[in-house]
Coordinates of C-alpha atoms and ligand atoms in Angstrom, one line a residue:
M6 CA 199.9 88.8 87.4
S7 CA 198.6 87.2 90.5
L8 CA 198.2 83.4 90.8
L9 CA 194.5 84.0 90.5
E10 CA 194.7 86.0 87.4
R11 CA 197.0 83.5 85.8
I12 CA 194.6 80.6 86.6
L13 CA 191.7 82.5 85.0
A14 CA 193.9 83.2 82.0
G15 CA 194.2 79.4 81.6
D16 CA 197.7 78.9 83.0
R17 CA 197.9 75.2 83.9
L18 CA 201.0 75.6 85.9
A19 CA 199.4 78.2 88.1
L20 CA 196.4 75.9 88.5
A21 CA 198.6 73.0 89.5
R22 CA 200.3 75.2 92.0
L23 CA 197.0 76.3 93.6
L24 CA 196.0 72.6 93.9
T25 CA 199.2 71.8 95.7
Q26 CA 198.6 74.7 98.1
I27 CA 195.1 73.4 98.7
E28 CA 196.3 69.8 99.3
N29 CA 198.9 71.1 101.7
E30 CA 196.3 73.2 103.4
Q31 CA 198.3 76.4 103.0
P32 CA 196.3 79.6 103.9
E33 CA 197.2 81.3 100.6
G34 CA 195.6 78.4 98.7
F35 CA 192.3 78.8 100.6
E36 CA 192.5 82.5 100.1
A37 CA 192.9 82.2 96.4
L38 CA 190.1 79.6 96.3
S39 CA 187.7 82.0 98.1
G40 CA 188.5 84.6 95.4
L41 CA 187.7 82.0 92.8
F42 CA 184.5 80.7 94.4
P43 CA 182.0 83.1 92.7
R44 CA 183.1 81.6 89.4
T45 CA 182.2 78.0 90.4
G46 CA 178.9 76.3 89.8
H47 CA 179.2 75.7 86.0
A48 CA 181.1 72.4 85.7
H49 CA 179.2 69.1 85.6
L50 CA 180.7 66.9 88.3
V51 CA 180.8 63.1 87.8
G52 CA 181.8 60.8 90.6
I53 CA 183.1 57.5 89.3
T54 CA 183.4 54.8 92.0
G55 CA 183.9 51.1 92.2
A56 CA 186.2 48.4 93.7
P57 CA 190.0 48.6 92.9
G58 CA 190.9 47.0 89.6
T59 CA 187.4 47.4 88.0
G60 CA 188.9 49.7 85.4
K61 CA 187.9 53.1 86.8
S62 CA 191.1 54.9 85.6
T63 CA 190.9 53.3 82.2
L64 CA 187.2 54.2 81.8
V65 CA 187.8 57.8 83.0
N66 CA 190.5 58.1 80.5
R67 CA 188.2 57.1 77.7
L68 CA 185.3 59.2 78.9
A69 CA 187.5 62.3 79.0
L70 CA 188.6 61.7 75.4
E71 CA 185.1 61.0 74.2
L72 CA 183.6 64.0 76.0
R73 CA 186.2 66.1 74.5
S74 CA 185.7 65.0 70.9
K75 CA 181.9 64.8 71.2
T76 CA 181.1 68.1 73.0
R77 CA 184.4 70.1 72.7
A78 CA 184.0 70.7 76.4
T79 CA 187.1 70.8 78.6
V80 CA 187.6 68.0 81.1
A81 CA 189.4 67.8 84.4
I82 CA 190.1 64.4 86.1
V83 CA 190.7 64.1 89.8
A84 CA 191.9 60.7 90.8
V85 CA 191.4 60.1 94.5
D86 CA 193.2 57.0 95.7
P87 CA 193.7 57.0 99.4
S88 CA 194.9 53.4 99.5
S89 CA 198.1 54.1 97.7
P90 CA 200.7 56.8 98.5
F91 CA 202.0 59.0 95.7
T92 CA 204.9 56.7 95.1
G93 CA 202.7 53.6 95.1
G94 CA 202.0 51.5 92.1
A95 CA 198.4 52.4 91.4
I96 CA 198.8 56.1 91.0
L97 CA 202.1 55.9 89.2
G98 CA 200.5 53.4 86.9
D99 CA 197.5 55.8 86.3
R100 CA 199.9 58.6 85.6
I101 CA 201.8 56.7 83.0
R102 CA 198.7 55.4 81.4
M103 CA 197.1 58.8 81.3
R104 CA 200.1 60.3 79.6
D105 CA 198.4 60.0 76.2
L106 CA 195.8 62.5 77.4
T107 CA 198.2 65.2 78.4
G108 CA 199.0 66.3 74.8
D109 CA 195.5 67.9 74.9
T110 CA 195.4 71.1 76.8
G111 CA 191.6 70.7 77.2
I112 CA 192.2 67.9 79.6
F113 CA 193.7 68.4 83.0
I114 CA 194.7 65.5 85.3
R115 CA 195.3 65.5 89.0
S116 CA 196.1 62.6 91.3
M117 CA 195.5 63.2 94.9
A118 CA 197.1 61.4 97.8
S119 CA 195.1 61.0 101.0
R120 CA 195.5 63.5 103.8
G121 CA 195.8 61.9 107.2
A122 CA 193.1 63.9 108.9
L123 CA 189.7 62.4 109.4
G124 CA 187.3 63.6 106.7
G125 CA 190.2 65.6 105.3
L126 CA 190.1 63.8 102.0
A127 CA 186.5 64.7 101.2
R128 CA 187.2 68.3 102.2
T129 CA 190.3 68.7 100.2
T130 CA 188.7 67.0 97.2
A131 CA 185.8 69.4 97.3
A132 CA 188.3 72.3 97.3
V133 CA 190.2 70.9 94.4
V134 CA 187.0 70.3 92.5
D135 CA 185.9 73.9 93.2
A136 CA 189.2 75.2 91.8
L137 CA 188.9 73.2 88.6
D138 CA 185.3 74.4 88.2
A139 CA 186.4 78.0 88.7
A140 CA 189.2 77.5 86.2
G141 CA 186.5 76.8 83.6
Y142 CA 186.6 73.0 83.1
G143 CA 183.2 72.0 81.7
W144 CA 183.4 68.5 83.2
V145 CA 185.1 67.3 86.3
L146 CA 185.5 63.5 86.6
I147 CA 186.3 62.4 90.1
E148 CA 187.6 58.8 90.4
T149 CA 187.3 57.3 93.9
V150 CA 187.7 53.8 95.2
G151 CA 184.3 52.5 96.2
A152 CA 185.3 51.5 99.7
G153 CA 185.2 53.7 102.8
Q154 CA 182.7 56.4 103.8
A155 CA 184.7 59.4 102.5
E156 CA 185.2 57.9 99.1
V157 CA 181.6 56.9 98.5
E158 CA 180.5 60.3 99.8
I159 CA 182.7 62.1 97.3
A160 CA 181.2 60.2 94.5
R161 CA 177.7 60.5 95.9
T162 CA 177.7 64.3 96.1
A163 CA 178.7 64.8 92.5
H164 CA 175.9 65.7 90.0
T165 CA 176.1 62.3 88.4
T166 CA 177.3 59.2 90.2
L167 CA 178.7 56.4 88.0
V168 CA 179.2 53.0 89.7
I169 CA 181.5 50.6 87.9
E170 CA 181.6 46.9 88.3
A171 CA 183.6 44.1 86.8
P172 CA 183.0 40.4 86.4
G173 CA 185.3 37.9 87.9
M174 CA 185.8 39.6 91.3
G175 CA 184.0 37.0 93.2
D176 CA 180.3 36.0 92.9
D177 CA 179.0 39.1 94.7
V178 CA 178.3 42.2 92.9
Q179 CA 180.5 44.7 94.8
A180 CA 178.2 47.7 94.4
I181 CA 175.4 45.8 96.1
K182 CA 177.8 44.8 98.9
A183 CA 179.2 48.3 99.3
G184 CA 175.7 49.7 99.5
I185 CA 176.4 52.3 96.8
L186 CA 173.9 51.0 94.3
E187 CA 171.1 53.4 95.5
A188 CA 173.5 56.3 94.8
A189 CA 174.2 55.2 91.2
D190 CA 172.8 57.3 88.3
V191 CA 174.7 55.2 85.7
L192 CA 175.9 51.7 86.2
V193 CA 178.7 50.2 84.1
V194 CA 179.8 46.7 83.9
N195 CA 183.4 47.0 82.6
K196 CA 185.6 44.2 81.3
A197 CA 182.6 42.9 79.3
D198 CA 185.2 40.9 77.4
L199 CA 185.6 38.6 80.4
P200 CA 183.1 35.8 81.3
G201 CA 180.5 36.7 83.8
A202 CA 179.7 40.1 82.5
D203 CA 176.1 39.2 81.6
N204 CA 175.6 37.8 85.1
A205 CA 176.8 41.0 86.6
V206 CA 174.5 43.0 84.4
R207 CA 171.5 40.8 85.5
A208 CA 172.4 41.0 89.1
L209 CA 172.5 44.8 89.0
Q210 CA 169.3 45.0 87.0
S211 CA 167.4 42.9 89.5
S212 CA 168.7 44.8 92.5
L213 CA 167.8 48.0 90.8
E214 CA 164.2 46.8 90.4
L215 CA 164.1 45.6 94.0
A216 CA 165.3 49.0 95.2
S217 CA 163.0 51.1 93.0
G218 CA 159.9 48.9 92.7
V219 CA 160.0 49.7 89.0
R220 CA 159.9 46.7 86.7
R221 CA 162.1 46.9 83.7
V222 CA 162.2 44.8 80.6
W223 CA 165.6 44.3 79.0
D224 CA 166.2 43.0 75.5
H225 CA 168.8 40.3 74.9
H226 CA 171.6 42.9 74.5
G227 CA 170.9 44.1 78.0
R228 CA 169.3 47.3 76.7
L229 CA 166.2 48.7 78.4
E230 CA 163.2 47.8 76.3
A231 CA 160.2 48.8 78.4
V232 CA 159.5 50.1 81.8
D233 CA 156.5 49.0 83.8
A234 CA 155.9 52.3 85.5
P235 CA 154.2 55.6 84.7
D236 CA 156.4 57.3 82.2
D237 CA 156.1 60.8 83.5
G238 CA 159.5 61.8 82.3
V239 CA 160.4 62.6 85.9
T240 CA 161.8 59.3 87.0
W241 CA 165.4 58.6 86.2
L242 CA 166.1 55.0 85.6
P243 CA 169.8 54.2 86.0
P244 CA 170.9 52.4 82.9
V245 CA 173.2 49.4 83.2
L246 CA 175.8 49.6 80.4
K247 CA 178.6 47.2 79.3
T248 CA 182.0 48.4 78.4
V249 CA 185.4 47.2 77.5
A250 CA 187.3 50.3 78.6
A251 CA 190.6 48.8 77.6
L252 CA 189.5 48.7 74.0
G253 CA 187.2 51.8 74.0
E254 CA 184.1 49.7 73.5
G255 CA 180.7 51.0 74.8
I256 CA 182.1 54.4 75.7
H257 CA 179.7 56.3 73.4
E258 CA 176.8 54.9 75.3
V259 CA 178.3 55.9 78.6
V260 CA 178.9 59.4 77.4
D261 CA 175.3 59.5 76.1
A262 CA 174.0 58.4 79.5
L263 CA 176.1 61.1 81.2
L264 CA 174.7 63.8 78.9
N265 CA 171.2 62.4 79.4
H266 CA 171.5 62.5 83.1
R267 CA 172.9 66.1 83.0
S268 CA 169.8 67.2 80.9
Y269 CA 167.5 65.3 83.3
L270 CA 169.0 67.1 86.3
E271 CA 168.7 70.5 84.6
T272 CA 165.0 70.0 83.6
T273 CA 163.9 68.6 86.9
G274 CA 165.8 71.0 89.2
G275 CA 167.9 68.2 90.5
R276 CA 171.1 69.9 89.7
A277 CA 170.3 72.9 92.0
R278 CA 169.2 70.4 94.7
R279 CA 172.4 68.4 94.5
D280 CA 174.4 71.6 94.6
R281 CA 172.7 72.8 97.7
E282 CA 173.2 69.4 99.4
R283 CA 176.9 69.3 98.5
L284 CA 177.5 72.9 99.6
S285 CA 175.6 72.7 102.9
Q286 CA 177.4 69.4 103.7
E287 CA 180.7 71.2 103.1
V288 CA 179.7 74.2 105.3
H289 CA 178.5 71.9 108.1
A290 CA 181.7 69.8 108.0
L291 CA 183.9 72.9 108.0
L292 CA 181.9 74.4 110.9
G293 CA 182.3 71.2 112.8
D294 CA 186.0 71.2 112.3
R295 CA 186.4 74.8 113.3
L296 CA 184.3 74.6 116.4
L297 CA 186.2 71.5 117.6
A298 CA 189.5 73.3 116.9
Q299 CA 188.3 76.4 118.8
F300 CA 187.1 74.3 121.7
L301 CA 190.4 72.5 121.9
E302 CA 192.3 75.8 121.7
S303 CA 190.3 77.5 124.5
H304 CA 190.5 74.6 126.8
A305 CA 193.3 73.1 128.7
S306 CA 193.7 69.6 127.2
A307 CA 193.6 68.5 130.8
D308 CA 189.8 69.3 130.9
L309 CA 189.2 67.0 128.0
G310 CA 191.6 64.4 129.5
A311 CA 189.7 64.5 132.8
A312 CA 186.3 64.2 131.1
L313 CA 187.6 61.2 129.1
E314 CA 188.9 59.5 132.3
Q315 CA 185.4 59.8 133.7
V316 CA 183.9 58.2 130.7
F317 CA 186.5 55.4 130.7
A318 CA 185.6 54.8 134.4
R319 CA 181.9 54.7 133.3
Q320 CA 181.2 57.5 135.7
S321 CA 179.7 59.7 133.0
S322 CA 178.3 58.9 129.6
P323 CA 180.0 60.4 126.5
R324 CA 177.0 62.6 126.2
Q325 CA 177.2 63.8 129.8
A326 CA 180.9 64.5 129.3
V327 CA 180.2 66.7 126.4
E328 CA 177.5 68.6 128.2
R329 CA 179.8 69.3 131.1
L330 CA 182.7 70.4 128.9
L331 CA 180.4 72.8 127.1
A332 CA 178.8 74.1 130.3
A333 CA 182.2 74.7 131.8
Q334 CA 183.1 76.7 128.7
S335 CA 180.4 79.4 129.1
Ligands
LIG407 N1 190.1 42.6 80.3 C1 189.9 43.9 80.5 N2 190.8 44.6 81.3 C2 190.6 45.9 81.5 C3 189.5 46.6 81.0 N3 189.6 47.8 81.4 C4 190.6 47.9 82.2 N4 191.3 46.8 82.3 C5 192.5 46.4 83.0 O1 192.2 46.3 84.4 C6 193.3 46.7 85.2 C7 192.8 47.8 86.2 O2 192.4 48.9 85.5 P1 192.4 50.3 86.2 O3 191.8 51.3 85.2 O4 193.7 50.7 86.8 O5 191.4 50.0 87.4 P2 191.0 50.9 88.7 O6 191.8 50.4 89.8 O7 189.6 50.7 88.9 O8 191.3 52.4 88.4 C8 194.4 47.3 84.2 O9 195.3 46.3 84.0 C9 193.5 47.5 83.0 O10 194.3 47.5 81.8 C10 188.6 45.9 80.1 O11 187.6 46.4 79.7 N5 188.8 44.5 80.0
LIG408 MG1 192.5 53.8 89.4

């Protein structure tokens, strides 16, 4: 059997091997992925992002188990943590903590290390997610650190973006600071067992109102009570939920929010729109990579070097330098 056939037959080792090939940018990996691509487009992709230590891995762990027992769907987890190398504490810790999930063959876990190349992380993650989608996982949960353009972008381009926050990480609400609040479909204040959780919930709620212009009324449990806006059933109002992921508290509600958001996307056509956005972004990025590589191959690096020297000397603007390089090519 070929690697591809084995993956489609549910062989987890074959899948792990393909993911390694993709991470190492081996041509046979990309070839196999192209063969699998027609089978993608079925998984629901959830990006989970937030500052380090907010409890992303713990929450993802719980969500996977809950999704499994509630919907019977299979779940893949992709942990993207560019700040720590494979041997580093965070990922090693994640792996050990996640060991309790691995007895279930309906859950597949992959930790990714950062690739050095600029933008490479987002590209490689997209390829890994495609492979998991093609392999038939119903849900793909992608954990990324909510810092850095690539990481936020990965979470943002999922079908559902979950932004996680925790109290006691300074007075500022990190999601507001990082500018990812507007991308959030579901907001979670984890570590609700610690003081300051209610403040974090309120801060998120009021910035959501500011951002959307929609006034919301919350009951004293922090649950949405009323919305002062036309209830046309078309507007998604990101819920703000409290969890204690370490103890499994509040997980049902988060899973319900994920299921609700998935239905919302399906009924409003938002799913297809997000798919098109994500795929066209991927094509654009790959095209850009390839064109640059082609250009560099067909040109003596001396040309580029000379053009750069002119820019350094302020004799030509960066834009002029590019114009000249391209004109010289034709
Ligand atoms: N007090 C408390 N600690 C938690 C909770 N959830 C996770 N933690 C702890 O917070 C630390 C960071 O969790 P982790 O999931 O690795 O965070 P990540 O860096 O965002 O992935 C770990 O020591 C967890 O055990 C919670 O709900 N309450
Ligand atoms: Mg983590």
